[in-house]
mmCIF file of C-alpha atoms in Angstrom:
data_model
loop_
_atom_site.group_PDB
_atom_site.id
_atom_site.type_symbol
_atom_site.label_atom_id
_atom_site.label_comp_id
_atom_site.label_asym_id
_atom_site.label_seq_id
_atom_site.Cartn_x
_atom_site.Cartn_y
_atom_site.Cartn_z
ATOM 1 C CA MET A 271 -0.254 -163.941 17.631
ATOM 2 C CA ARG A 272 1.171 -162.289 20.740
ATOM 3 C CA ASP A 273 3.578 -160.110 18.614
ATOM 4 C CA GLY A 274 0.554 -159.098 16.445
ATOM 5 C CA GLN A 275 -1.495 -158.139 19.506
ATOM 6 C CA ARG A 276 1.433 -156.115 20.963
ATOM 7 C CA ARG A 277 1.786 -154.177 17.644
ATOM 8 C CA TRP A 278 -2.001 -153.694 17.571
ATOM 9 C CA ARG A 279 -2.081 -152.280 21.166
ATOM 10 C CA ARG A 280 0.914 -150.038 20.439
ATOM 11 C CA ALA A 281 -0.621 -148.672 17.378
ATOM 12 C CA LEU A 282 -3.967 -148.055 19.244
ATOM 13 C CA LEU A 283 -2.078 -146.216 22.085
ATOM 14 C CA VAL A 284 -0.315 -144.004 19.514
ATOM 15 C CA ALA A 285 -3.631 -143.263 17.806
ATOM 16 C CA LEU A 286 -5.258 -142.349 21.141
ATOM 17 C CA ALA A 287 -2.411 -140.126 22.131
ATOM 18 C CA LEU A 288 -2.577 -138.274 18.815
ATOM 19 C CA VAL A 289 -6.387 -137.764 19.273
ATOM 20 C CA ALA A 290 -5.779 -136.511 22.892
ATOM 21 C CA MET A 291 -3.296 -134.003 21.546
ATOM 22 C CA GLN A 292 -5.662 -132.706 18.824
ATOM 23 C CA LEU A 293 -8.512 -132.354 21.418
ATOM 24 C CA GLY A 294 -6.152 -130.461 23.736
ATOM 25 C CA SER A 295 -5.298 -128.010 21.058
ATOM 26 C CA LEU A 296 -8.934 -127.356 20.323
ATOM 27 C CA VAL A 297 -9.793 -126.448 23.941
ATOM 28 C CA ALA A 298 -6.544 -124.541 24.726
ATOM 29 C CA PRO A 299 -7.463 -120.838 24.925
ATOM 30 C CA ALA A 300 -5.930 -118.571 22.176
ATOM 31 C CA TYR A 301 -4.809 -115.809 24.743
ATOM 32 C CA ALA A 302 -2.868 -113.563 22.379
ATOM 33 C CA CYS A 303 -3.754 -111.653 19.237
ATOM 34 C CA GLY A 304 -1.909 -109.079 17.123
ATOM 35 C CA CYS A 305 -2.242 -106.337 19.689
ATOM 36 C CA GLY A 306 -2.668 -107.192 23.353
ATOM 37 C CA ALA A 307 -3.910 -110.360 24.982
ATOM 38 C CA MET A 308 -7.376 -111.962 24.782
ATOM 39 C CA VAL A 309 -8.321 -114.286 27.631
ATOM 40 C CA PRO A 310 -11.612 -116.250 27.568
ATOM 41 C CA GLN A 311 -13.560 -117.271 30.672
ATOM 42 C CA SER A 312 -11.987 -120.227 32.466
ATOM 43 C CA GLY A 313 -12.807 -123.509 30.759
ATOM 44 C CA ARG A 314 -14.029 -121.855 27.539
ATOM 45 C CA GLN A 315 -12.384 -121.325 24.158
ATOM 46 C CA LEU A 316 -12.127 -118.129 22.147
ATOM 47 C CA SER A 317 -10.065 -117.376 19.063
ATOM 48 C CA VAL A 318 -9.406 -114.076 17.159
ATOM 49 C CA LYS A 319 -10.188 -114.817 13.601
ATOM 50 C CA GLN A 320 -9.343 -111.438 12.227
ATOM 51 C CA GLU A 321 -7.783 -108.268 13.533
ATOM 52 C CA THR A 322 -7.466 -104.944 11.855
ATOM 53 C CA SER A 323 -6.124 -101.658 13.291
ATOM 54 C CA ALA A 324 -6.022 -98.045 12.196
ATOM 55 C CA VAL A 325 -3.371 -95.894 13.816
ATOM 56 C CA ARG A 326 -3.511 -92.114 13.772
ATOM 57 C CA PHE A 327 -0.249 -90.263 14.699
ATOM 58 C CA ASP A 328 0.478 -86.594 14.557
ATOM 59 C CA GLY A 329 3.863 -86.561 16.306
ATOM 60 C CA HIS A 330 2.416 -86.001 19.824
ATOM 61 C CA THR A 331 -0.771 -88.139 20.086
ATOM 62 C CA GLU A 332 -1.479 -91.672 18.970
ATOM 63 C CA GLN A 333 -4.867 -93.108 18.429
ATOM 64 C CA ILE A 334 -5.443 -96.797 17.841
ATOM 65 C CA VAL A 335 -8.828 -98.093 16.521
ATOM 66 C CA MET A 336 -9.119 -101.929 16.614
ATOM 67 C CA ARG A 337 -11.650 -104.223 15.222
ATOM 68 C CA LEU A 338 -11.717 -107.884 16.253
ATOM 69 C CA THR A 339 -13.680 -110.765 14.881
ATOM 70 C CA VAL A 340 -13.814 -113.619 17.345
ATOM 71 C CA ASP A 341 -15.158 -117.118 17.360
ATOM 72 C CA GLY A 342 -15.692 -119.603 20.205
ATOM 73 C CA ASN A 343 -17.937 -120.696 23.068
ATOM 74 C CA ALA A 344 -16.982 -118.179 25.719
ATOM 75 C CA PRO A 345 -19.744 -115.962 27.141
ATOM 76 C CA LYS A 346 -17.188 -113.631 28.621
ATOM 77 C CA ALA A 347 -13.598 -112.665 27.813
ATOM 78 C CA ALA A 348 -10.901 -110.127 28.852
ATOM 79 C CA TRP A 349 -8.639 -108.127 26.579
ATOM 80 C CA ILE A 350 -5.460 -106.581 27.978
ATOM 81 C CA MET A 351 -3.775 -103.704 26.030
ATOM 82 C CA PRO A 352 -0.571 -101.999 27.224
ATOM 83 C CA VAL A 353 -0.160 -98.339 26.422
ATOM 84 C CA PRO A 354 2.857 -96.000 27.053
ATOM 85 C CA SER A 355 0.748 -93.303 28.758
ATOM 86 C CA ARG A 356 -2.713 -92.526 30.199
ATOM 87 C CA ALA A 357 -5.275 -93.538 27.633
ATOM 88 C CA THR A 358 -8.852 -92.460 26.946
ATOM 89 C CA VAL A 359 -11.160 -95.129 25.546
ATOM 90 C CA LYS A 360 -14.345 -94.898 23.449
ATOM 91 C CA LEU A 361 -16.199 -96.890 20.866
ATOM 92 C CA GLY A 362 -14.865 -96.635 17.384
ATOM 93 C CA ASP A 363 -16.643 -96.069 14.105
ATOM 94 C CA ARG A 364 -17.432 -99.438 12.451
ATOM 95 C CA HIS A 365 -17.567 -97.743 9.019
ATOM 96 C CA LEU A 366 -13.954 -96.532 9.264
ATOM 97 C CA PHE A 367 -12.402 -99.788 8.060
ATOM 98 C CA ASP A 368 -14.789 -100.122 5.154
ATOM 99 C CA GLN A 369 -13.648 -96.722 3.929
ATOM 100 C CA LEU A 370 -9.944 -97.496 4.506
ATOM 101 C CA GLU A 371 -10.330 -100.732 2.612
ATOM 102 C CA GLU A 372 -12.004 -99.001 -0.208
ATOM 103 C CA LEU A 373 -9.217 -96.331 -0.358
ATOM 104 C CA SER A 374 -6.432 -98.899 -0.477
ATOM 105 C CA GLU A 375 -7.901 -101.595 -2.694
ATOM 106 C CA PRO A 376 -6.115 -102.399 -5.962
ATOM 107 C CA VAL A 377 -7.052 -100.493 -9.106
ATOM 108 C CA ASN A 378 -8.294 -102.351 -12.148
ATOM 109 C CA ARG A 379 -6.084 -102.164 -15.170
ATOM 110 C CA THR A 380 -5.934 -103.871 -18.562
ATOM 111 C CA ARG A 381 -2.925 -105.416 -20.279
ATOM 112 C CA SER A 382 -2.861 -106.272 -23.888
ATOM 113 C CA TYR A 383 -1.048 -109.281 -25.344
ATOM 114 C CA PHE A 384 -0.312 -110.149 -29.034
ATOM 115 C CA TRP A 385 -0.351 -113.853 -29.495
ATOM 116 C CA PRO A 386 -3.483 -115.892 -28.626
ATOM 117 C CA ARG A 387 -3.687 -117.881 -25.407
ATOM 118 C CA ASP A 388 -5.925 -120.609 -24.066
ATOM 119 C CA GLY A 389 -9.500 -119.370 -24.457
ATOM 120 C CA ASP A 390 -8.722 -117.289 -27.555
ATOM 121 C CA TRP A 391 -9.579 -118.431 -31.016
ATOM 122 C CA PRO A 392 -8.412 -120.842 -32.311
ATOM 123 C CA PHE A 393 -7.713 -122.448 -28.859
ATOM 124 C CA ALA A 394 -10.632 -123.902 -26.950
ATOM 125 C CA LYS A 395 -9.310 -124.123 -23.384
ATOM 126 C CA SER A 396 -10.426 -121.620 -20.792
ATOM 127 C CA ARG A 397 -7.959 -119.481 -18.967
ATOM 128 C CA SER A 398 -8.151 -117.674 -15.553
ATOM 129 C CA VAL A 399 -7.458 -114.060 -15.009
ATOM 130 C CA GLY A 400 -4.700 -113.372 -12.429
ATOM 131 C CA ASP A 401 -4.435 -110.631 -9.822
ATOM 132 C CA GLY A 402 -1.416 -108.727 -10.820
ATOM 133 C CA ALA A 403 0.652 -100.277 13.360
ATOM 134 C CA PRO A 404 7.399 -90.614 35.625
ATOM 135 C CA ASN A 405 5.896 -92.355 38.691
ATOM 136 C CA PRO A 406 6.056 -90.079 41.624
ATOM 137 C CA GLY A 407 5.497 -91.394 45.078
ATOM 138 C CA ALA A 408 4.500 -94.783 46.199
ATOM 139 C CA LYS A 409 1.497 -96.350 44.573
ATOM 140 C CA PRO A 410 -0.462 -99.614 45.122
ATOM 141 C CA PRO A 411 0.625 -102.482 42.864
ATOM 142 C CA VAL A 412 -2.514 -102.040 40.809
ATOM 143 C CA GLU A 413 -4.498 -98.799 40.625
ATOM 144 C CA VAL A 414 -7.804 -98.330 38.828
ATOM 145 C CA ILE A 415 -7.595 -95.016 36.974
ATOM 146 C CA GLY A 416 -11.068 -95.145 35.548
ATOM 147 C CA ARG A 417 -13.872 -97.547 34.678
ATOM 148 C CA GLU A 418 -16.785 -97.126 32.286
ATOM 149 C CA ARG A 419 -19.266 -99.111 30.268
ATOM 150 C CA LEU A 420 -19.003 -98.726 26.541
ATOM 151 C CA GLY A 421 -21.639 -100.801 24.698
ATOM 152 C CA PRO A 422 -20.864 -104.442 25.374
ATOM 153 C CA PHE A 423 -17.554 -103.526 26.865
ATOM 154 C CA ASP A 424 -16.556 -103.027 30.576
ATOM 155 C CA VAL A 425 -13.487 -100.865 30.306
ATOM 156 C CA ALA A 426 -10.968 -100.514 33.184
ATOM 157 C CA ARG A 427 -7.868 -98.344 32.846
ATOM 158 C CA LEU A 428 -5.134 -99.545 35.113
ATOM 159 C CA THR A 429 -1.561 -98.865 36.209
ATOM 160 C CA ALA A 430 0.581 -101.589 37.691
ATOM 161 C CA THR A 431 4.011 -101.685 39.334
ATOM 162 C CA ASP A 432 3.899 -105.508 39.510
ATOM 163 C CA PRO A 433 2.825 -107.803 36.692
ATOM 164 C CA THR A 434 1.809 -110.507 39.090
ATOM 165 C CA ALA A 435 -0.362 -108.026 40.968
ATOM 166 C CA LEU A 436 -2.043 -107.088 37.747
ATOM 167 C CA ARG A 437 -2.645 -110.761 36.893
ATOM 168 C CA ASP A 438 -4.146 -111.225 40.425
ATOM 169 C CA TRP A 439 -6.419 -108.207 40.044
ATOM 170 C CA LEU A 440 -7.760 -109.543 36.783
ATOM 171 C CA THR A 441 -8.193 -113.024 38.341
ATOM 172 C CA ARG A 442 -10.292 -111.502 41.162
ATOM 173 C CA ASN A 443 -12.403 -109.864 38.546
ATOM 174 C CA GLY A 444 -13.238 -113.237 36.955
ATOM 175 C CA PHE A 445 -10.442 -113.949 34.520
ATOM 176 C CA GLN A 446 -7.717 -116.619 34.883
ATOM 177 C CA LEU A 447 -4.616 -115.419 32.955
ATOM 178 C CA PRO A 448 -1.762 -117.744 32.023
ATOM 179 C CA PRO A 449 1.214 -117.456 34.231
ATOM 180 C CA ALA A 450 3.357 -116.720 31.228
ATOM 181 C CA LEU A 451 1.487 -113.414 30.800
ATOM 182 C CA ALA A 452 3.135 -111.997 33.924
ATOM 183 C CA THR A 453 6.560 -112.548 32.329
ATOM 184 C CA GLU A 454 5.633 -110.909 29.089
ATOM 185 C CA LEU A 455 4.106 -107.894 31.010
ATOM 186 C CA ARG A 456 7.343 -107.251 32.885
ATOM 187 C CA PRO A 457 9.011 -105.033 30.195
ATOM 188 C CA TYR A 458 5.848 -102.869 30.211
ATOM 189 C CA VAL A 459 5.922 -102.534 33.984
ATOM 190 C CA ASP A 460 9.591 -101.647 33.925
ATOM 191 C CA GLN A 461 8.917 -98.881 31.405
ATOM 192 C CA LYS A 462 5.983 -97.566 33.585
ATOM 193 C CA TRP A 463 3.396 -98.295 30.873
ATOM 194 C CA GLU A 464 -0.245 -98.441 31.768
ATOM 195 C CA TYR A 465 -2.951 -100.885 30.750
ATOM 196 C CA VAL A 466 -6.406 -100.968 29.315
ATOM 197 C CA ALA A 467 -8.307 -104.003 30.697
ATOM 198 C CA ILE A 468 -11.599 -104.627 28.865
ATOM 199 C CA ARG A 469 -14.225 -107.105 29.778
ATOM 200 C CA LEU A 470 -16.291 -108.303 26.821
ATOM 201 C CA ALA A 471 -19.719 -109.797 27.131
ATOM 202 C CA PRO A 472 -22.604 -110.313 24.686
ATOM 203 C CA ASP A 473 -25.477 -107.748 24.698
ATOM 204 C CA GLN A 474 -27.911 -110.449 25.685
ATOM 205 C CA GLN A 475 -27.494 -112.866 28.573
ATOM 206 C CA GLY A 476 -26.864 -116.518 27.598
ATOM 207 C CA GLN A 477 -25.178 -115.748 24.334
ATOM 208 C CA THR A 478 -21.493 -116.409 23.552
ATOM 209 C CA LEU A 479 -19.107 -114.048 21.921
ATOM 210 C CA GLY A 480 -18.817 -114.333 18.264
ATOM 211 C CA GLY A 481 -18.475 -112.505 14.963
ATOM 212 C CA PRO A 482 -17.240 -108.907 14.556
ATOM 213 C CA LEU A 483 -17.042 -106.869 17.718
ATOM 214 C CA ASP A 484 -17.573 -103.140 17.837
ATOM 215 C CA PRO A 485 -14.338 -101.306 17.267
ATOM 216 C CA LEU A 486 -12.549 -99.731 20.265
ATOM 217 C CA SER A 487 -10.563 -96.469 20.053
ATOM 218 C CA LEU A 488 -7.692 -95.778 22.467
ATOM 219 C CA THR A 489 -5.957 -92.403 22.496
ATOM 220 C CA PHE A 490 -2.710 -91.570 24.395
ATOM 221 C CA ALA A 491 0.157 -89.181 24.321
ATOM 222 C CA SER A 492 3.337 -90.452 22.609
ATOM 223 C CA ASP A 493 6.322 -88.898 20.936
ATOM 224 C CA ARG A 494 6.864 -91.977 18.804
ATOM 225 C CA LEU A 495 4.549 -94.237 16.821
ATOM 226 C CA VAL A 496 4.531 -97.556 18.633
ATOM 227 C CA TYR A 497 2.207 -100.519 18.078
ATOM 228 C CA PRO A 498 2.260 -102.916 21.067
ATOM 229 C CA MET A 499 3.063 -106.551 19.821
ATOM 230 C CA ARG A 500 5.058 -108.158 22.604
ATOM 231 C CA LEU A 501 2.140 -110.094 24.083
ATOM 232 C CA SER A 502 1.664 -111.769 20.714
ATOM 233 C CA ARG A 503 4.663 -113.992 21.744
ATOM 234 C CA LEU A 504 2.188 -116.031 23.667
ATOM 235 C CA ALA A 505 0.010 -116.894 20.659
ATOM 236 C CA LYS A 506 0.029 -120.606 19.779
ATOM 237 C CA THR A 507 -1.036 -120.166 16.115
ATOM 238 C CA PRO A 508 0.374 -117.925 13.294
ATOM 239 C CA GLN A 509 -0.723 -114.387 13.377
ATOM 240 C CA THR A 510 -1.535 -111.807 10.738
ATOM 241 C CA LEU A 511 -1.320 -108.069 11.407
ATOM 242 C CA ASN A 512 -3.252 -105.728 9.102
ATOM 243 C CA LEU A 513 -2.298 -102.067 9.783
ATOM 244 C CA TYR A 514 -3.529 -98.716 8.492
ATOM 245 C CA VAL A 515 -1.270 -95.903 9.538
ATOM 246 C CA LEU A 516 -2.484 -92.335 9.159
ATOM 247 C CA ALA A 517 0.297 -89.692 9.639
ATOM 248 C CA ASN A 518 1.876 -86.733 8.049
ATOM 249 C CA HIS A 519 4.084 -88.843 5.791
ATOM 250 C CA ARG A 520 4.487 -92.287 4.432
ATOM 251 C CA MET A 521 5.474 -94.637 7.265
ATOM 252 C CA GLU A 522 7.475 -97.859 7.616
ATOM 253 C CA THR A 523 8.423 -100.311 10.370
ATOM 254 C CA THR A 524 11.913 -100.067 11.757
ATOM 255 C CA SER A 525 12.188 -103.833 12.159
ATOM 256 C CA PRO A 526 10.121 -106.974 11.242
ATOM 257 C CA ILE A 527 10.375 -107.875 14.970
ATOM 258 C CA GLY A 528 10.512 -111.579 14.182
ATOM 259 C CA GLY A 529 7.860 -111.859 11.444
ATOM 260 C CA SER A 530 7.922 -111.686 7.608
ATOM 261 C CA THR A 531 8.925 -108.420 5.977
ATOM 262 C CA PRO A 532 5.839 -106.191 6.126
ATOM 263 C CA GLN A 533 4.110 -106.089 2.744
ATOM 264 C CA LEU A 534 3.042 -102.661 1.555
ATOM 265 C CA LEU A 535 -0.542 -102.564 0.221
ATOM 266 C CA PHE A 536 -1.027 -98.883 -0.330
ATOM 267 C CA ALA A 537 0.694 -95.513 0.207
ATOM 268 C CA GLY A 538 -0.786 -92.212 -0.832
ATOM 269 C CA GLY A 539 -1.873 -88.746 0.364
ATOM 270 C CA ILE A 540 -5.533 -87.882 0.976
ATOM 271 C CA ALA A 541 -6.029 -84.211 0.564
ATOM 272 C CA HIS A 542 -9.690 -83.987 1.560
ATOM 273 C CA PRO A 543 -10.762 -86.698 4.033
ATOM 274 C CA THR A 544 -14.441 -87.436 4.167
ATOM 275 C CA GLY A 545 -16.858 -89.631 6.056
ATOM 276 C CA SER A 546 -15.512 -91.770 8.971
ATOM 277 C CA LEU A 547 -11.935 -90.838 7.969
ATOM 278 C CA ALA A 548 -12.655 -87.155 8.398
ATOM 279 C CA ASP A 549 -14.108 -87.781 11.857
ATOM 280 C CA LEU A 550 -10.834 -89.412 12.846
ATOM 281 C CA VAL A 551 -8.245 -86.984 11.298
ATOM 282 C CA GLY A 552 -10.254 -83.841 10.625
ATOM 283 C CA ARG A 553 -12.027 -82.618 7.497
ATOM 284 C CA GLU A 554 -9.446 -79.817 6.864
ATOM 285 C CA SER A 555 -6.435 -82.047 7.597
ATOM 286 C CA PRO A 556 -4.682 -83.716 4.669
ATOM 287 C CA VAL A 557 -3.263 -87.009 5.768
ATOM 288 C CA TYR A 558 -0.968 -89.768 4.302
ATOM 289 C CA LEU A 559 -2.338 -93.250 4.390
ATOM 290 C CA THR A 560 0.050 -96.250 4.566
ATOM 291 C CA ALA A 561 -1.471 -99.702 4.563
ATOM 292 C CA MET A 562 0.501 -102.830 5.255
ATOM 293 C CA THR A 563 0.177 -106.440 6.273
ATOM 294 C CA GLN A 564 2.581 -108.800 8.053
ATOM 295 C CA PHE A 565 2.582 -112.460 8.837
ATOM 296 C CA PHE A 566 4.064 -114.137 11.946
ATOM 297 C CA GLN A 567 4.546 -117.808 11.293
ATOM 298 C CA HIS A 568 6.107 -118.343 14.722
ATOM 299 C CA PRO A 569 4.793 -115.816 17.129
ATOM 300 C CA SER A 570 7.240 -116.923 19.891
ATOM 301 C CA GLU A 571 10.058 -115.359 17.769
ATOM 302 C CA ILE A 572 8.515 -111.799 18.173
ATOM 303 C CA THR A 573 11.142 -109.639 19.708
ATOM 304 C CA GLY A 574 9.225 -106.556 20.870
ATOM 305 C CA ASP A 575 6.739 -103.861 19.856
ATOM 306 C CA HIS A 576 6.498 -102.412 16.417
ATOM 307 C CA GLU A 577 7.919 -98.912 16.024
ATOM 308 C CA LEU A 578 7.234 -97.015 12.854
ATOM 309 C CA LYS A 579 9.227 -94.128 11.306
ATOM 310 C CA LYS A 580 8.911 -91.753 8.376
ATOM 311 C CA SER A 581 9.974 -93.273 5.045
ATOM 312 C CA THR A 582 12.794 -91.724 3.005
ATOM 313 C CA ASP A 583 10.141 -90.273 0.675
ATOM 314 C CA ASP A 584 6.461 -90.050 0.131
ATOM 315 C CA THR A 585 6.367 -91.998 -3.115
ATOM 316 C CA PRO A 586 2.767 -93.240 -3.635
ATOM 317 C CA PHE A 587 2.027 -96.925 -4.214
ATOM 318 C CA GLN A 588 -1.143 -98.815 -5.171
ATOM 319 C CA ARG A 589 -1.593 -102.390 -6.173
ATOM 320 C CA ALA A 590 -3.062 -103.238 -9.454
ATOM 321 C CA ARG A 591 -5.469 -105.969 -10.475
ATOM 322 C CA TYR A 592 -4.753 -106.812 -14.150
ATOM 323 C CA THR A 593 -7.065 -108.127 -16.742
ATOM 324 C CA ASP A 594 -5.278 -109.488 -19.816
ATOM 325 C CA GLU A 595 -6.969 -108.823 -23.157
ATOM 326 C CA LEU A 596 -6.081 -109.999 -26.682
ATOM 327 C CA MET A 597 -4.972 -107.015 -28.805
ATOM 328 C CA THR A 598 -7.448 -106.297 -31.485
ATOM 329 C CA VAL A 599 -7.831 -103.818 -34.411
ATOM 330 C CA GLY A 600 -11.341 -103.090 -35.285
ATOM 331 C CA GLY A 601 -12.497 -106.219 -33.440
ATOM 332 C CA ILE A 602 -10.039 -108.403 -35.391
ATOM 333 C CA PRO A 603 -7.133 -109.985 -33.474
ATOM 334 C CA ALA A 604 -3.996 -108.004 -34.281
ATOM 335 C CA TRP A 605 -1.973 -111.191 -34.656
ATOM 336 C CA LEU A 606 -4.420 -112.464 -37.279
ATOM 337 C CA LEU A 607 -4.149 -109.247 -39.307
ATOM 338 C CA THR A 608 -0.340 -109.394 -38.945
ATOM 339 C CA VAL A 609 -0.013 -112.939 -40.030
ATOM 340 C CA GLY A 610 -2.491 -112.389 -42.802
ATOM 341 C CA GLY A 611 -0.645 -109.347 -44.002
ATOM 342 C CA VAL A 612 2.656 -111.246 -43.923
ATOM 343 C CA LEU A 613 1.028 -114.151 -45.887
ATOM 344 C CA VAL A 614 -0.366 -111.684 -48.482
ATOM 345 C CA VAL A 615 3.074 -110.045 -48.799
ATOM 346 C CA LEU A 616 4.758 -113.433 -49.111
ATOM 347 C CA GLY A 617 2.183 -114.549 -51.593
ATOM 348 C CA ALA A 618 2.578 -111.494 -53.655
ATOM 349 C CA GLY A 619 6.396 -111.814 -53.595
ATOM 350 C CA ALA A 620 6.119 -115.440 -54.609
ATOM 351 C CA GLY A 621 3.770 -114.510 -57.439
ATOM 352 C CA LEU A 622 6.141 -111.771 -58.617
ATOM 353 C CA ALA A 623 9.000 -114.263 -58.488
ATOM 354 C CA VAL A 624 7.006 -116.834 -60.522
ATOM 355 C CA ARG A 625 6.145 -114.170 -63.124
ATOM 356 C CA ALA A 626 9.717 -113.053 -63.447
ATOM 357 C CA ARG A 627 10.903 -116.615 -63.863
ATOM 358 C CA VAL A 628 8.213 -117.175 -66.527
ATOM 359 C CA ARG A 629 9.375 -114.048 -68.381
ATOM 360 C CA ARG A 630 12.977 -115.208 -68.305
ATOM 361 C CA ARG A 631 12.076 -118.500 -69.719
ATOM 362 C CA ALA A 632 9.842 -116.917 -72.356
ATOM 363 C CA THR A 633 12.720 -114.657 -73.310
ATOM 364 C CA ALA A 634 15.114 -117.544 -73.473
ATOM 365 C CA LEU A 635 12.759 -119.464 -75.836
ATOM 366 C CA THR A 636 12.066 -116.594 -78.197
ATOM 367 C CA PRO A 637 14.165 -117.076 -81.454
ATOM 368 C CA LEU A 638 16.408 -114.462 -82.476
#
């Protein structure tokens, strides 16, 4: 009986430990997303459910428009975004991503097949249709370059010579950043990058952050197309990056930086931009759109920021969503006509053979 009680207690302790681990994972803040770091108010939880970015690059200036969809119980949160040079920040156009998604969606095509499949006569089973991103003089550790209110966002543009000082500044302004963030910020500080620190809060007091947030647009000077990803090393869950790149040519990443090979979704030139896209790139400016997605199963393996370069050529690419249809002729299945025709020919041949055999026999029986 004692051995049984010991086994029961041991099993109970193991179960309680597993439950505690699960609860701990639920309340742990998800303080990294695909681009930058998202930090909820102390004691609250916030996760980025979806992140999509559009990047415009003309060889001298880079503009990143980000749209985040969040979920959690935090009434406030902070988002930290490193940038290689002085950035201007404004609200983005929420309709831009709808237009980009429409431009890059798969085309519908039809494929014909000859032999019947499940769902075709004479088979009765149903079948499914498959779908075929210099520091002169001494400065204070953290300097506020500018601060403005943009909709629900309180935007502060900062420079920092010490990642710990940056973390302390943010803490004084109401956000407790993980100590590991200071370590991940060190390479940006060494390269003299600046930061955009954004405080997010619901429009109405007492609400929590949730659902799609208004897009934010950051513009800065750069002679190379770079998409900051290093802070995503802190993420505790797998990450997906959806990136629309608008440049003069088709673009590609120079390295997977620790994730899966980026999957191309669309590549093609847009001669006459319209709508929200024209507001971003100009109505008289033809642009090449490259859409890609990438999955990071283990964010801790991310090696740095994404750098994108011109592809070897501007070959267009578009996914296709195929619908398979049985080949017909005049509404009649082609296989049925073919088989029927073969049977008719075989039948006719057999008839001729029988007739020839009958004639031979008749000839043989005729008396001389």
